[in-house]
Amino acid sequence: MALIAKQTLRNKNISFWKILLMIVITVIVMNGTLSLFAQYGPVFGSVAGLISLLICALVCGIIIYKDLAYYNYRIIDDEIFLERVIGRSNHIFFHINLKDVRFIKPYKEVSWDEKDIKKYKFVVNKDKDNWYVIEFFKEKKVYRIILEPDENFLNAMFENIKLGAK
C-alpha cells in the first residue's frame, strides 16, 4: 500500500496597509486621469476615468488573488494532486501519476535551457533553496512543476516513487 501525505502551503494574510495603499493609488490614478482627459470634453474624461478604474481594479484583484491563494499538495496511492484554493473554492490543476515522473530535483539543480517544457509554480515564498521541480509526461507533453514541499511531503514523494518502481 502506498503512502498518503498532505501539505498545505499558505501565504501570510494580506495586510490592511496593502489594501489601503491599493485604494489610495486607485483614487489618485482616477483623479489624474479625469483631470488630464477632462480638458478634451466631459465624455473623454468619463470614458478615461472608467477605463482607469477597470485597470486599477484588475491590478488590485490580481494582487489580492495572489495573496489569498494557497496550495494543497496531496499524495494518494501512486498520484500527486496539486490544487489551488481561494476561499471556499479549490481547483485541482494537476494529478500526476508517479510512473510518469521523470525526476524530482532541487530547483537550483535543474537546467532551464529547454524551451518546449511548460512550467507551473505552486509556491508562496521566494526562497528558491526550498523549491523542488517535478518533471513529468502528460498527454505526450513534458511539464515541470515547481513545489515547496516540507521534509515529510518530500520523503513521501520519494517513498511512493520507490514503491511504484517495484
C-alpha positions as a printed NumPy array, in Angstrom:
array([[  0.   ,   0.   ,   0.   ],
       [  1.294,   3.423,  -0.924],
       [  1.75 ,   6.276,   1.489],
       [ -0.782,   9.066,   1.838],
       [  0.546,  12.559,   2.529],
       [ -0.828,  16.085,   2.513],
       [  0.745,  19.517,   2.802],
       [ -0.953,  22.899,   2.799],
       [  1.154,  25.866,   1.772],
       [ -0.317,  29.215,   2.859],
       [  0.607,  32.829,   2.235],
       [  0.738,  35.331,   5.014],
       [ -2.505,  37.25 ,   5.464],
       [ -2.927,  40.3  ,   3.28 ],
       [ -2.009,  43.454,   5.156],
       [ -4.524,  46.206,   5.934],
       [ -1.936,  48.745,   4.782],
       [ -1.518,  46.995,   1.445],
       [ -5.255,  47.176,   0.806],
       [ -5.367,  50.804,   1.908],
       [ -2.445,  51.638,  -0.397],
       [ -4.204,  49.978,  -3.339],
       [ -7.338,  52.07 ,  -2.697],
       [ -5.356,  55.315,  -2.397],
       [ -3.387,  54.604,  -5.581],
       [ -6.635,  53.833,  -7.434],
       [ -8.161,  57.144,  -6.326],
       [ -5.012,  59.087,  -7.314],
       [ -4.83 ,  57.416, -10.75 ],
       [ -8.536,  58.057, -11.405],
       [ -8.246,  61.69 , -10.295],
       [ -5.21 ,  62.226, -12.516],
       [ -6.909,  60.562, -15.47 ],
       [-10.07 ,  62.634, -15.039],
       [ -8.051,  65.856, -14.758],
       [ -5.946,  65.034, -17.794],
       [ -8.758,  63.98 , -20.121],
       [-11.46 ,  66.407, -18.905],
       [ -9.843,  69.152, -20.96 ],
       [-10.896,  67.243, -24.114],
       [-14.526,  67.162, -23.008],
       [-16.634,  65.526, -20.358],
       [-17.181,  62.384, -22.454],
       [-13.441,  61.746, -22.832],
       [-12.899,  62.363, -19.119],
       [-15.671,  59.958, -18.146],
       [-14.528,  57.215, -20.516],
       [-10.892,  57.593, -19.437],
       [-11.95 ,  57.523, -15.776],
       [-13.906,  54.307, -16.29 ],
       [-11.03 ,  52.689, -18.167],
       [ -8.549,  53.662, -15.438],
       [-10.941,  52.334, -12.768],
       [-11.215,  48.989, -14.58 ],
       [ -7.449,  48.728, -14.996],
       [ -6.816,  49.581, -11.313],
       [ -9.498,  47.122, -10.197],
       [ -7.917,  44.398, -12.351],
       [ -4.425,  45.049, -10.952],
       [ -5.73 ,  45.131,  -7.364],
       [ -7.697,  41.927,  -7.997],
       [ -4.575,  40.15 ,  -9.261],
       [ -2.564,  41.284,  -6.222],
       [ -5.272,  40.178,  -3.801],
       [ -5.76 ,  36.886,  -5.692],
       [ -2.071,  36.059,  -5.346],
       [ -2.073,  36.904,  -1.639],
       [ -5.238,  34.97 ,  -0.801],
       [ -4.474,  31.825,  -2.792],
       [ -2.865,  28.858,  -1.105],
       [ -1.897,  25.413,  -2.295],
       [ -2.62 ,  21.854,  -1.258],
       [ -0.248,  19.081,  -2.236],
       [ -1.536,  15.529,  -1.799],
       [ -0.167,  12.082,  -2.46 ],
       [ -2.764,   9.36 ,  -2.642],
       [ -1.696,   5.906,  -3.78 ],
       [  0.507,   6.496,  -6.814],
       [ -0.667,  10.007,  -7.731],
       [  0.268,  13.522,  -6.703],
       [ -2.56 ,  16.072,  -6.675],
       [ -1.847,  19.808,  -6.801],
       [ -4.657,  22.23 ,  -6.12 ],
       [ -5.055,  25.974,  -5.67 ],
       [ -7.523,  27.094,  -3.015],
       [ -9.099,  30.525,  -2.79 ],
       [-11.729,  30.962,  -0.122],
       [-14.082,  28.012,  -0.35 ],
       [-13.284,  27.086,  -3.928],
       [-10.488,  24.789,  -4.903],
       [ -9.285,  23.691,  -8.3  ],
       [ -7.103,  20.663,  -8.972],
       [ -4.548,  21.767, -11.54 ],
       [ -2.605,  18.55 , -11.882],
       [ -2.854,  14.956, -10.875],
       [  0.424,  13.312, -11.719],
       [  0.847,   9.575, -11.871],
       [  4.175,   8.744, -10.252],
       [  5.146,   6.4  , -13.086],
       [  5.111,   9.445, -15.424],
       [  7.615,  11.382, -13.281],
       [ 10.99 ,  11.808, -14.967],
       [ 12.731,  13.388, -11.989],
       [ 12.35 ,  15.299,  -8.744],
       [ 15.254,  17.67 ,  -8.156],
       [ 16.03 ,  20.797,  -6.181],
       [ 15.278,  23.942,  -8.179],
       [ 18.909,  25.03 ,  -8.456],
       [ 20.   ,  21.694,  -9.984],
       [ 17.605,  21.882, -12.935],
       [ 18.681,  23.124, -16.363],
       [ 16.224,  25.715, -17.678],
       [ 17.523,  25.807, -21.267],
       [ 14.743,  23.732, -22.826],
       [ 12.024,  25.912, -24.366],
       [  9.288,  23.328, -25.107],
       [  8.7  ,  22.4  , -21.49 ],
       [  5.756,  24.11 , -19.807],
       [  6.33 ,  25.107, -16.19 ],
       [  3.946,  25.958, -13.381],
       [  4.67 ,  27.338,  -9.913],
       [  2.874,  26.185,  -6.795],
       [  4.952,  28.152,  -4.275],
       [  4.311,  31.072,  -1.946],
       [  7.82 ,  32.047,  -0.794],
       [ 10.664,  33.42 ,  -2.874],
       [ 13.32 ,  31.285,  -1.172],
       [ 14.429,  29.057,  -4.058],
       [ 16.539,  26.915,  -1.724],
       [ 13.336,  25.176,  -0.58 ],
       [ 11.876,  24.697,  -4.069],
       [ 11.797,  21.366,  -5.89 ],
       [ 10.983,  20.599,  -9.513],
       [  8.959,  17.634, -10.718],
       [  9.309,  16.902, -14.419],
       [  6.73 ,  14.533, -15.89 ],
       [  4.957,  13.43 , -19.048],
       [  1.258,  14.059, -19.572],
       [ -0.577,  13.656, -22.862],
       [  2.7  ,  13.393, -24.827],
       [  3.994,  16.7  , -23.442],
       [  6.639,  17.419, -20.836],
       [  5.747,  19.616, -17.854],
       [  7.683,  20.971, -14.908],
       [  6.013,  21.813, -11.648],
       [  7.785,  23.896,  -9.039],
       [  6.819,  22.98 ,  -5.48 ],
       [  7.832,  23.98 ,  -1.985],
       [  7.466,  20.691,  -0.085],
       [  8.323,  20.196,   3.548],
       [ 10.522,  17.275,   4.633],
       [  7.598,  14.917,   5.29 ],
       [  5.983,  15.518,   1.921],
       [  9.311,  15.254,   0.09 ],
       [ 10.078,  11.942,   1.802],
       [  6.589,  10.676,   0.94 ],
       [  7.12 ,  11.565,  -2.736],
       [ 10.414,   9.696,  -2.892],
       [  8.984,   6.733,  -0.948],
       [  5.97 ,   6.466,  -3.261],
       [  8.232,   6.61 ,  -6.316],
       [ 10.29 ,   3.739,  -4.839],
       [  7.125,   1.735,  -4.152],
       [  5.864,   2.418,  -7.676],
       [  9.166,   1.246,  -9.191],
       [  8.893,  -2.161,  -7.513]])
